[in-house]
Short mmCIF file of N, CA, C and O in Angstrom, two decimals:
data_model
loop_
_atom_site.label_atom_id
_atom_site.label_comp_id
_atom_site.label_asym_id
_atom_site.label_seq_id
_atom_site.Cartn_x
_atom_site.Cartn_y
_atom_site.Cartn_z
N UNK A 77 58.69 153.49 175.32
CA UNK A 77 58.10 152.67 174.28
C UNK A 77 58.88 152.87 172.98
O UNK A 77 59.19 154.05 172.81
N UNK A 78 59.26 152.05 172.03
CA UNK A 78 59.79 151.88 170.97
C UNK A 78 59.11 151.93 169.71
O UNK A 78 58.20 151.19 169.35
N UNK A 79 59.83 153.17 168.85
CA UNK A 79 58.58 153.55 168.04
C UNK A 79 59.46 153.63 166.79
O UNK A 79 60.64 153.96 166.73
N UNK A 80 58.52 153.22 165.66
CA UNK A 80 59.71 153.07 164.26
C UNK A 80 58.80 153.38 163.22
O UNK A 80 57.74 152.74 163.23
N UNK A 81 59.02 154.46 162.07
CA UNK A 81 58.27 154.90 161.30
C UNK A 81 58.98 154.57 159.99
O UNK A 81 60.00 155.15 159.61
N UNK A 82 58.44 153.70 159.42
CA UNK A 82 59.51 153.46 158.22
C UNK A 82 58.20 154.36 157.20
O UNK A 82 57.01 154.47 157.49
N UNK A 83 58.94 154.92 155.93
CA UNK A 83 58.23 155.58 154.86
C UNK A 83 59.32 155.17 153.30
O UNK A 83 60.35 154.50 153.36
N UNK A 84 58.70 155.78 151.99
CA UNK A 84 59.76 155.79 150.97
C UNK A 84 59.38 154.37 149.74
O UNK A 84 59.90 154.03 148.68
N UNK A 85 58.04 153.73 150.69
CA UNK A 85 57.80 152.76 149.93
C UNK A 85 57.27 153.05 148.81
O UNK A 85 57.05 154.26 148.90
N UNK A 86 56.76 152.52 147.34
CA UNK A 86 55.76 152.86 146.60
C UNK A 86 55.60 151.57 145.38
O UNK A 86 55.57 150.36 145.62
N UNK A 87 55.49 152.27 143.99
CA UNK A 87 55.61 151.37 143.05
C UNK A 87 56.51 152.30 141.58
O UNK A 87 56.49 153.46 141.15
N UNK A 88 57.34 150.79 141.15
CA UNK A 88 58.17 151.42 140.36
C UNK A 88 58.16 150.64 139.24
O UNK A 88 57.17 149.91 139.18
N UNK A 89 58.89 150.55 138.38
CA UNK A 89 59.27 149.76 136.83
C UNK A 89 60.45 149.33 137.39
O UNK A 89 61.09 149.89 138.29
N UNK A 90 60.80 147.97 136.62
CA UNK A 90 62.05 147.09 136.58
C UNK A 90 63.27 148.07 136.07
O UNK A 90 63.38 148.64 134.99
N UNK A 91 64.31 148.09 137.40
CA UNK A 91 65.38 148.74 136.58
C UNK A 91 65.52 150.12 137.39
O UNK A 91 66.63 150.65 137.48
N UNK A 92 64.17 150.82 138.10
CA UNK A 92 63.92 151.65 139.22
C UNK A 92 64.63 151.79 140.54
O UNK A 92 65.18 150.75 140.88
N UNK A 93 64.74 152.60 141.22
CA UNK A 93 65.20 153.16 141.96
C UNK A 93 63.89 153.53 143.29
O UNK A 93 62.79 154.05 143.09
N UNK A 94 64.51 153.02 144.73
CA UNK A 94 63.35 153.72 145.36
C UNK A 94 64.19 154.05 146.94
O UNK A 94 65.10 153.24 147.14
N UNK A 95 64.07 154.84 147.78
CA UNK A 95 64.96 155.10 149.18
C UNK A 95 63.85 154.68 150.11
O UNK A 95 62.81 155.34 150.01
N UNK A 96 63.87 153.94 150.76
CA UNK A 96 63.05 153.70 152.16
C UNK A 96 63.86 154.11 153.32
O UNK A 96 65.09 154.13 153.24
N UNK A 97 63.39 154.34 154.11
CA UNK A 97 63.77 155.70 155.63
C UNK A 97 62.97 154.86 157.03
O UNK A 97 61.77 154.61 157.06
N UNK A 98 63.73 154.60 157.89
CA UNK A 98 63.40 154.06 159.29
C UNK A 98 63.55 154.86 160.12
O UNK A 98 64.75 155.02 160.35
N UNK A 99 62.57 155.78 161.04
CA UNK A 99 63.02 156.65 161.90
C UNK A 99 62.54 156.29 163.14
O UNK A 99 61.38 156.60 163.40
N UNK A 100 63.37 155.56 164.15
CA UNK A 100 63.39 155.06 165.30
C UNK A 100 63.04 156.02 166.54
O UNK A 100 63.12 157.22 166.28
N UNK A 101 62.82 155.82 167.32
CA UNK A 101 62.42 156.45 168.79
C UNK A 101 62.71 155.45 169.89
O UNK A 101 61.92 154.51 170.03
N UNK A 102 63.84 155.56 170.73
CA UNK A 102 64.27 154.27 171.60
C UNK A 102 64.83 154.69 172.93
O UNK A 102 65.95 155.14 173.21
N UNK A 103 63.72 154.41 173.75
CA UNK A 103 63.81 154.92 175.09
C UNK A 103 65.42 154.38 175.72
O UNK A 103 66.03 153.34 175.46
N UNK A 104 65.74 155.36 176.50
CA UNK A 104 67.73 154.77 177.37
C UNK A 104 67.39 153.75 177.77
O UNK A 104 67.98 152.68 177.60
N UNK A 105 65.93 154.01 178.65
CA UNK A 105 65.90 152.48 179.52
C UNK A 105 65.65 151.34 178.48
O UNK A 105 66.19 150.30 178.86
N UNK A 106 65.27 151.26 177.79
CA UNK A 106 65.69 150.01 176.48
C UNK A 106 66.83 149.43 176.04
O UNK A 106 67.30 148.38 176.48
N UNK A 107 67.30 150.12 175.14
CA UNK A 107 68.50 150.08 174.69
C UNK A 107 69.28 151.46 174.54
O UNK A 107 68.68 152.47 174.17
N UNK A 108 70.50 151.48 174.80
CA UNK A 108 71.25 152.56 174.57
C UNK A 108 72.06 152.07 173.35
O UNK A 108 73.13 152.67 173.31
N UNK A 109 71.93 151.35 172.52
CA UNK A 109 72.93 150.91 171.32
C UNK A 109 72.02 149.34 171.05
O UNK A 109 71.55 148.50 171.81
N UNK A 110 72.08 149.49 169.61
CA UNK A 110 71.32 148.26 168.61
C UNK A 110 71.80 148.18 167.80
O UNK A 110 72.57 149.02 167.34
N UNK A 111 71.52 147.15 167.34
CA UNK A 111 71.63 146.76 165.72
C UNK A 111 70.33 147.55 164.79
O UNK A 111 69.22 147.71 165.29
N UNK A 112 70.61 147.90 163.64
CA UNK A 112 69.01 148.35 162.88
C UNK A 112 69.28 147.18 161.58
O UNK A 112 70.35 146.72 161.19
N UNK A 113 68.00 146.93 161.15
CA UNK A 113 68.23 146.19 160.41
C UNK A 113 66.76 146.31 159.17
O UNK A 113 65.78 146.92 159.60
N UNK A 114 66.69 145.89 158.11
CA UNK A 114 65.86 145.62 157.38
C UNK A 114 65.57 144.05 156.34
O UNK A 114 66.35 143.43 155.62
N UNK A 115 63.99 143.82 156.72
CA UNK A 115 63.73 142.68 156.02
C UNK A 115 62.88 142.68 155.12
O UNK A 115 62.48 143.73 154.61
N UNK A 116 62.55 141.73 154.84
CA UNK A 116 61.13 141.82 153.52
C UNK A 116 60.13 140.89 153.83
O UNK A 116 60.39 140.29 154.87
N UNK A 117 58.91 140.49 153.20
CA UNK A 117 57.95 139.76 153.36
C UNK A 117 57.27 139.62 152.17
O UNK A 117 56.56 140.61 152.01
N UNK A 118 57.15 138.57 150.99
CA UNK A 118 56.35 139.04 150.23
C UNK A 118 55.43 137.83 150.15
O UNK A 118 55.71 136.76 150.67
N UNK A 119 53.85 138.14 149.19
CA UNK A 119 53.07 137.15 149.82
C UNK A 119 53.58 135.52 149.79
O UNK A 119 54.41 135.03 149.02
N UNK A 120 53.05 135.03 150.56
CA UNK A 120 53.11 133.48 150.81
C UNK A 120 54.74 133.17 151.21
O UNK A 120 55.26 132.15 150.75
N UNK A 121 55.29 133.83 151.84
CA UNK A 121 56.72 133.65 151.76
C UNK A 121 56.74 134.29 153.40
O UNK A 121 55.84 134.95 153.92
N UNK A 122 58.17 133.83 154.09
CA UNK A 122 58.54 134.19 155.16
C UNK A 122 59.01 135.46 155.32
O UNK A 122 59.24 136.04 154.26
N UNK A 123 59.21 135.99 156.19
CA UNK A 123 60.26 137.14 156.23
C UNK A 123 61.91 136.64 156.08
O UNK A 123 62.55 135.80 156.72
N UNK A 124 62.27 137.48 155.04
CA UNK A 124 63.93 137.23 155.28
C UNK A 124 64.37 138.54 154.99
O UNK A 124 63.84 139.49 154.41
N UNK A 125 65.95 138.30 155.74
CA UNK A 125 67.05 139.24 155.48
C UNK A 125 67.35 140.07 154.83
O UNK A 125 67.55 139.37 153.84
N UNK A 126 67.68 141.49 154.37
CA UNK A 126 68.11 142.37 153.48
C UNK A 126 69.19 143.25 153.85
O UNK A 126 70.09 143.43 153.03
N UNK A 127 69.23 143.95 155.20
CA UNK A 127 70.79 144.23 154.93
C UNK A 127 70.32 144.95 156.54
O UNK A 127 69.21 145.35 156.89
N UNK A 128 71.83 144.90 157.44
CA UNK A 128 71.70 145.66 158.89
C UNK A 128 72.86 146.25 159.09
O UNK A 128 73.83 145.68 158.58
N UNK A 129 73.09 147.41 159.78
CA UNK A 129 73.86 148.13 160.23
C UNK A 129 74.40 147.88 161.62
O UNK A 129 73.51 147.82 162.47
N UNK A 130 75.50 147.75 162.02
CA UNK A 130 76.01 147.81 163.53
C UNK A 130 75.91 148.88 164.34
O UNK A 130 75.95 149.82 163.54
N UNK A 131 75.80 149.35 165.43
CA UNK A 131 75.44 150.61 166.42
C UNK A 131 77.29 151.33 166.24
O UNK A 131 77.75 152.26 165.57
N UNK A 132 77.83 150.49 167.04
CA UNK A 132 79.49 151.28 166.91
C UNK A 132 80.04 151.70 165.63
O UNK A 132 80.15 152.80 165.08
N UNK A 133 80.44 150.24 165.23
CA UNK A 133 81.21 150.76 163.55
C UNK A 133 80.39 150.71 162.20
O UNK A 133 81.04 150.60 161.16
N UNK A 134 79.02 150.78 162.15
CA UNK A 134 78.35 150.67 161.41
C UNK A 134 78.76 150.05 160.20
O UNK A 134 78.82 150.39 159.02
N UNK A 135 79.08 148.76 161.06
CA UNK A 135 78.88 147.74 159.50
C UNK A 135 78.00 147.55 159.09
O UNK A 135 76.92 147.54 159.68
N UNK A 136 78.27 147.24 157.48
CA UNK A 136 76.76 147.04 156.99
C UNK A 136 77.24 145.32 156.48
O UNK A 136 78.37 144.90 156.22
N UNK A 137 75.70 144.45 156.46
CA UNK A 137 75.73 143.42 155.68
C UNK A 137 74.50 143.02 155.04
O UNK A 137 73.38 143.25 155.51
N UNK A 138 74.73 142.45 154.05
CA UNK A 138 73.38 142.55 152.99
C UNK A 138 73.01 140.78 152.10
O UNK A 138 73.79 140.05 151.48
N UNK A 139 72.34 140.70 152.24
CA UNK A 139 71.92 139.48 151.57
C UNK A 139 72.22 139.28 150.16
O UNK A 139 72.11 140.09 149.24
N UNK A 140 72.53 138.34 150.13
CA UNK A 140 73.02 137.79 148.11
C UNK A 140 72.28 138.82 147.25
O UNK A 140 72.76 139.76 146.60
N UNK A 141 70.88 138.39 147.40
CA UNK A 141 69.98 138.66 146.59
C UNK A 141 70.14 140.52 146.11
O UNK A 141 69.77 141.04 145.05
N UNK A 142 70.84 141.23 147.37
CA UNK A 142 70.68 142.40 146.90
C UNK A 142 71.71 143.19 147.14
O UNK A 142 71.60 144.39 147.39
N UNK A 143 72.80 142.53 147.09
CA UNK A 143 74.03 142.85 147.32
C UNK A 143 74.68 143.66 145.86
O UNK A 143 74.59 143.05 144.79
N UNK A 144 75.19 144.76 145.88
CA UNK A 144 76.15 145.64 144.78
C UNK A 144 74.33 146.73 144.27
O UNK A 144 74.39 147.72 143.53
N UNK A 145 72.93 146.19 144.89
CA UNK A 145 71.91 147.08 144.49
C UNK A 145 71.82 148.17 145.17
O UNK A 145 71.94 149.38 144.96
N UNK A 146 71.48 147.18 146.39
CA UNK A 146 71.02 148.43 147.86
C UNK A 146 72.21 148.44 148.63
O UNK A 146 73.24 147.76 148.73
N UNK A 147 71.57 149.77 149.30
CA UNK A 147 72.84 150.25 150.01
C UNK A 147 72.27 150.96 151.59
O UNK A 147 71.58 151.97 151.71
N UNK A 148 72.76 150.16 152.61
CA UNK A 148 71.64 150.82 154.14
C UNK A 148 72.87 151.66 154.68
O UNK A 148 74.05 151.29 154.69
N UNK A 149 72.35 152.87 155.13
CA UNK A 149 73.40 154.00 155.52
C UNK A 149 72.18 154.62 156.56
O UNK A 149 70.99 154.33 156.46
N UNK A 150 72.76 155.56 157.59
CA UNK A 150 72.25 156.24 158.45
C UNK A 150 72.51 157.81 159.43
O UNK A 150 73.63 157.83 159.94
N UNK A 151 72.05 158.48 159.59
CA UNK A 151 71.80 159.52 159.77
C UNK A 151 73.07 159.74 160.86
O UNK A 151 73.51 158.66 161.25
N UNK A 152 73.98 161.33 161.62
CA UNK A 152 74.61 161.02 162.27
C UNK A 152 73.42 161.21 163.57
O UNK A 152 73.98 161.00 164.64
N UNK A 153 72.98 161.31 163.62
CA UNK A 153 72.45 160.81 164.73
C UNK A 153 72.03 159.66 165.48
O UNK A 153 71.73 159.52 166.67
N UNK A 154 72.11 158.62 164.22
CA UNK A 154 71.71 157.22 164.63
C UNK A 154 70.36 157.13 164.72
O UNK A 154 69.91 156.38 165.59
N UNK A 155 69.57 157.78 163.97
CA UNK A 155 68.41 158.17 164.43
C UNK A 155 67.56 157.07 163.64
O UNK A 155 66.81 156.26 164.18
N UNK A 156 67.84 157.20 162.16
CA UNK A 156 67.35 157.27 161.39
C UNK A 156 68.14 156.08 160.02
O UNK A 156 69.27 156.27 159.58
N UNK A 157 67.70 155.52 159.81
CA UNK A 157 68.52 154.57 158.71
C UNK A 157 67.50 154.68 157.53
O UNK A 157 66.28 154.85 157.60
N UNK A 158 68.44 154.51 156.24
CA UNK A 158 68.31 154.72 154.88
C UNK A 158 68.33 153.13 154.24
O UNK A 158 69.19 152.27 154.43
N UNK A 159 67.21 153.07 153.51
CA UNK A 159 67.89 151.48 152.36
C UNK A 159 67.73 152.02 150.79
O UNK A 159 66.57 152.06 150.37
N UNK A 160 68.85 152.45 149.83
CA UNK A 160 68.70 153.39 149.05
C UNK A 160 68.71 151.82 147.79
O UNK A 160 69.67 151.09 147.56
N UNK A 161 67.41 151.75 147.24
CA UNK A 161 67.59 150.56 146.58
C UNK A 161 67.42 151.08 144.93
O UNK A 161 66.51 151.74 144.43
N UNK A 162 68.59 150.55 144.35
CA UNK A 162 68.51 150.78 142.74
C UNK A 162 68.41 149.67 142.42
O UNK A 162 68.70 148.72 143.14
N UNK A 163 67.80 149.57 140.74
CA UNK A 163 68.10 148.49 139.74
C UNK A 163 67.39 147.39 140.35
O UNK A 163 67.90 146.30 140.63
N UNK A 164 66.07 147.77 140.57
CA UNK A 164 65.15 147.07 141.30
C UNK A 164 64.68 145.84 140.43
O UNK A 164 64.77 145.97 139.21
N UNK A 165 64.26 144.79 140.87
CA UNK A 165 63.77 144.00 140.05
C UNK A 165 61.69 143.48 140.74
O UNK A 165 61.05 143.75 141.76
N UNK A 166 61.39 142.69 139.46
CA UNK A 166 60.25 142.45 140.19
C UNK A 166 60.14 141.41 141.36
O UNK A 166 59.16 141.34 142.10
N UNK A 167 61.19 140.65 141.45
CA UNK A 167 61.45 139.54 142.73
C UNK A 167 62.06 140.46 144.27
O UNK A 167 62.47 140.17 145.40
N UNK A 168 61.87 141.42 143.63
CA UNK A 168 61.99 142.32 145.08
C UNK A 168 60.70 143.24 145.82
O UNK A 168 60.81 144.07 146.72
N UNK A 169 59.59 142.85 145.18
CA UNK A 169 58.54 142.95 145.12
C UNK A 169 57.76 142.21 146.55
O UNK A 169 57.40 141.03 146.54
N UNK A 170 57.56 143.19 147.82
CA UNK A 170 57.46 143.00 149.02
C UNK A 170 57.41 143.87 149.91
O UNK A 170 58.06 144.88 149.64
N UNK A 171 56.72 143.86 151.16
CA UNK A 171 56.27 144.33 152.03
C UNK A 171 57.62 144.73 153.37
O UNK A 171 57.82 143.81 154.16
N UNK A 172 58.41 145.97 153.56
CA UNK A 172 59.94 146.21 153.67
C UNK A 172 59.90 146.39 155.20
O UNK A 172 59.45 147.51 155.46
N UNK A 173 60.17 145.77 156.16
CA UNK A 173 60.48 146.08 157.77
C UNK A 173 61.57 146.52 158.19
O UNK A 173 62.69 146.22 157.79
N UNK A 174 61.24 147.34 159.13
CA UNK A 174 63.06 147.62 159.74
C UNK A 174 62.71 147.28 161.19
O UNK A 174 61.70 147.67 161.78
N UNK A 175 63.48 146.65 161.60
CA UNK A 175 63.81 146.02 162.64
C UNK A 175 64.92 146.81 163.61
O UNK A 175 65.72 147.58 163.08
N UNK A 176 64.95 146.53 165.37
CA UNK A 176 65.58 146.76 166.12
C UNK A 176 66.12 145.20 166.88
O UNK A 176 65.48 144.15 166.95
N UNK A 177 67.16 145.43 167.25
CA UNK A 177 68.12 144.09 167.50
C UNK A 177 68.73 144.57 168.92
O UNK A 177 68.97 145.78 168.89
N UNK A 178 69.03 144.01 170.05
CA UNK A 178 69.97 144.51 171.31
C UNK A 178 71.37 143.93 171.19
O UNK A 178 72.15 143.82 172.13
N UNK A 179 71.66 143.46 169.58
CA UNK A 179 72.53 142.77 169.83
C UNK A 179 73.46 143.91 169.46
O UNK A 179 74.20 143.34 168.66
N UNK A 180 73.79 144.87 169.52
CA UNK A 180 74.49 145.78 168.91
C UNK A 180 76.07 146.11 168.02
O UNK A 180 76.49 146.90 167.17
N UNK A 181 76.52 145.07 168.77
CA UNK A 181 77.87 144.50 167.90
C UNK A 181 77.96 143.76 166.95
O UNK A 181 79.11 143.51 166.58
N UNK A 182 76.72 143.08 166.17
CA UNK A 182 76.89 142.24 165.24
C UNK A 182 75.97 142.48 164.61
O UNK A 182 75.02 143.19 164.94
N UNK A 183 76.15 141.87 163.49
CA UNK A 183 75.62 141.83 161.98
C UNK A 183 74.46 141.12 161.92
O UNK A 183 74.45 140.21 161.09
N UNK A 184 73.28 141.32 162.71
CA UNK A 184 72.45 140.37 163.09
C UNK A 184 71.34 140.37 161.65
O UNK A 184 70.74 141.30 161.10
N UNK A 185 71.40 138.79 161.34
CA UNK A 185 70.90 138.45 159.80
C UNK A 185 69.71 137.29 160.29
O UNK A 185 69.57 136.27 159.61
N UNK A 186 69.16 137.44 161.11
CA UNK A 186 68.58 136.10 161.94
C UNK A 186 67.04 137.08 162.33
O UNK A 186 67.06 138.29 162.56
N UNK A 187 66.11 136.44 162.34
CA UNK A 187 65.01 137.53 162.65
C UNK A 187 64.44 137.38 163.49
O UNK A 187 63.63 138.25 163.81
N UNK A 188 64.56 136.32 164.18
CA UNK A 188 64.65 135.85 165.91
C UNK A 188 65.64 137.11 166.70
O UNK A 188 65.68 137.51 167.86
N UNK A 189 66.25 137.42 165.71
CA UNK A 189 67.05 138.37 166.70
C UNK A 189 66.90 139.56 166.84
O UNK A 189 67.89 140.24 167.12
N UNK A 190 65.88 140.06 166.71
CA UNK A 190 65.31 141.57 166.33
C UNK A 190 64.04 141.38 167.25
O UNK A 190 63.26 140.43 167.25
N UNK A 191 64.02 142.78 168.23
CA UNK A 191 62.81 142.62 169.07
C UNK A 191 61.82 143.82 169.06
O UNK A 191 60.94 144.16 169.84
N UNK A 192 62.33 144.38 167.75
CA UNK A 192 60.93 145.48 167.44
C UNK A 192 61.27 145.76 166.31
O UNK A 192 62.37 145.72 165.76
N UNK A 193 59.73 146.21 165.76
CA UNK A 193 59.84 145.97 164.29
C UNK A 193 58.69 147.22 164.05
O UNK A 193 57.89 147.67 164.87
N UNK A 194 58.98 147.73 162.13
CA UNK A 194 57.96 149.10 162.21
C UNK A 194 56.87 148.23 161.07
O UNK A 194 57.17 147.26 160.37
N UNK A 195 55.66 148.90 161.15
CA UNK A 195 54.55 148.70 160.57
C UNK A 195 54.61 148.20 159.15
O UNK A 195 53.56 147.77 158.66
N UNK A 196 55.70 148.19 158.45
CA UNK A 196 56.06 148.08 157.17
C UNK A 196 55.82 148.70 156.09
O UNK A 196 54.83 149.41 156.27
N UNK A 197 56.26 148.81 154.99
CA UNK A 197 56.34 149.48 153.65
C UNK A 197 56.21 149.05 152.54
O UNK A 197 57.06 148.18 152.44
N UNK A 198 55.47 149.15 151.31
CA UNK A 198 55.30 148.03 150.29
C UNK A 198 55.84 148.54 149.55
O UNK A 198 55.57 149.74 149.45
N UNK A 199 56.79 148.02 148.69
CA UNK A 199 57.34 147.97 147.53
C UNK A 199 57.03 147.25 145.99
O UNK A 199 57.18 146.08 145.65
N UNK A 200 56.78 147.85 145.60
CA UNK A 200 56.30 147.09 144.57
C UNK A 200 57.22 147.14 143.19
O UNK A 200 57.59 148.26 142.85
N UNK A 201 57.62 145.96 142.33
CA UNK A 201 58.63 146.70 141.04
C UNK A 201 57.96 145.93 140.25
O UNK A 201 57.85 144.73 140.48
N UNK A 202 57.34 146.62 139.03
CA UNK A 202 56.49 146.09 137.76
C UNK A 202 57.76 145.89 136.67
O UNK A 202 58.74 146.59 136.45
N UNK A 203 57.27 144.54 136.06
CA UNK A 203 58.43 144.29 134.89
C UNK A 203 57.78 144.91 133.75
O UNK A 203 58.34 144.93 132.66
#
C-alpha cells in the first residue's frame, strides 16, 4: 500500500519562507521508480502544478508562478522530497499535495498523471 506523509505546512507573512517534506512509503510490487511531484489547491480553484522531480536524474521542473522561489530537492534515499518555498506571496495561499507518478522519466506536470497523492498541507501567506 502506498503511503505519503506530507508535513511543514503552516501560516506565514508575505515575503516568508516555509519547507514542506513528502515522506513516501512505496511497495516494489508498485513501483520501483516514479516521478514525485507537488501541487496546490486553493479554494474554488482546481488543482495545479508546482514543481516534480524525476526518479533517475532528478530533474526538477516548476511552474511560472513559482519559479526562481521554490526549490523541490530530495533525500538520498529517494525517500523523501523537500519543497523549500521562499518569498512567499499571498496568491500562494493553498492547500499543498505531493503526488506519485509511474511515469518515472519525465517531468510529469499533468495531474491525470499522478496515481497517489498525500492528505495535504495548508499553507497559508498573510499580506
Amino acid at each position: 500500500q502506498v503511503r505519503m506523509v506530507e508535513s511543514g505546512g503552516g501560516e506565514v507573512q508575505s515575503g516568508g519562507s516555509l519547507r514542506l517534506s513528502c515522506q513516501a512509503s512505496v511497495p516494489g510490487r508498485t513501483f520501483r521508480s516514479y516521478t514525485r511531484g507537488w501541487f496546490r489547491q486553493a479554494p474554488g480553484k482546481e488543482r495545479e502544478f508546482v514543481a516534480a522531480i524525476t526518479w533517475s536524474a532528478g530533474r526538477t521542473t516548476y511552474a511560472d508562478s513559482v519559479k526562481g522561489r521554490f526549490t523541490l530537492s530530495r533525500d538520498n534515499t529517494k525517500t523523501t522530497v523537500y519543497l523549500q518555498m521562499n518569498n512567499l506571496r499571498p496568491e500562494d495561499t493553498a492547500v499543498y499535495y505531493c503526488g506519485i507518478s509511474p511515469n518515472a522519466g519525465a517531468e510529469v506536470t499533468w495531474r491525470v498523471g499522478y496515481d497517489y497523492w498525500g492528505q495535504g498541507t495548508q499553507v497559508t501567506v498573510s499580506s
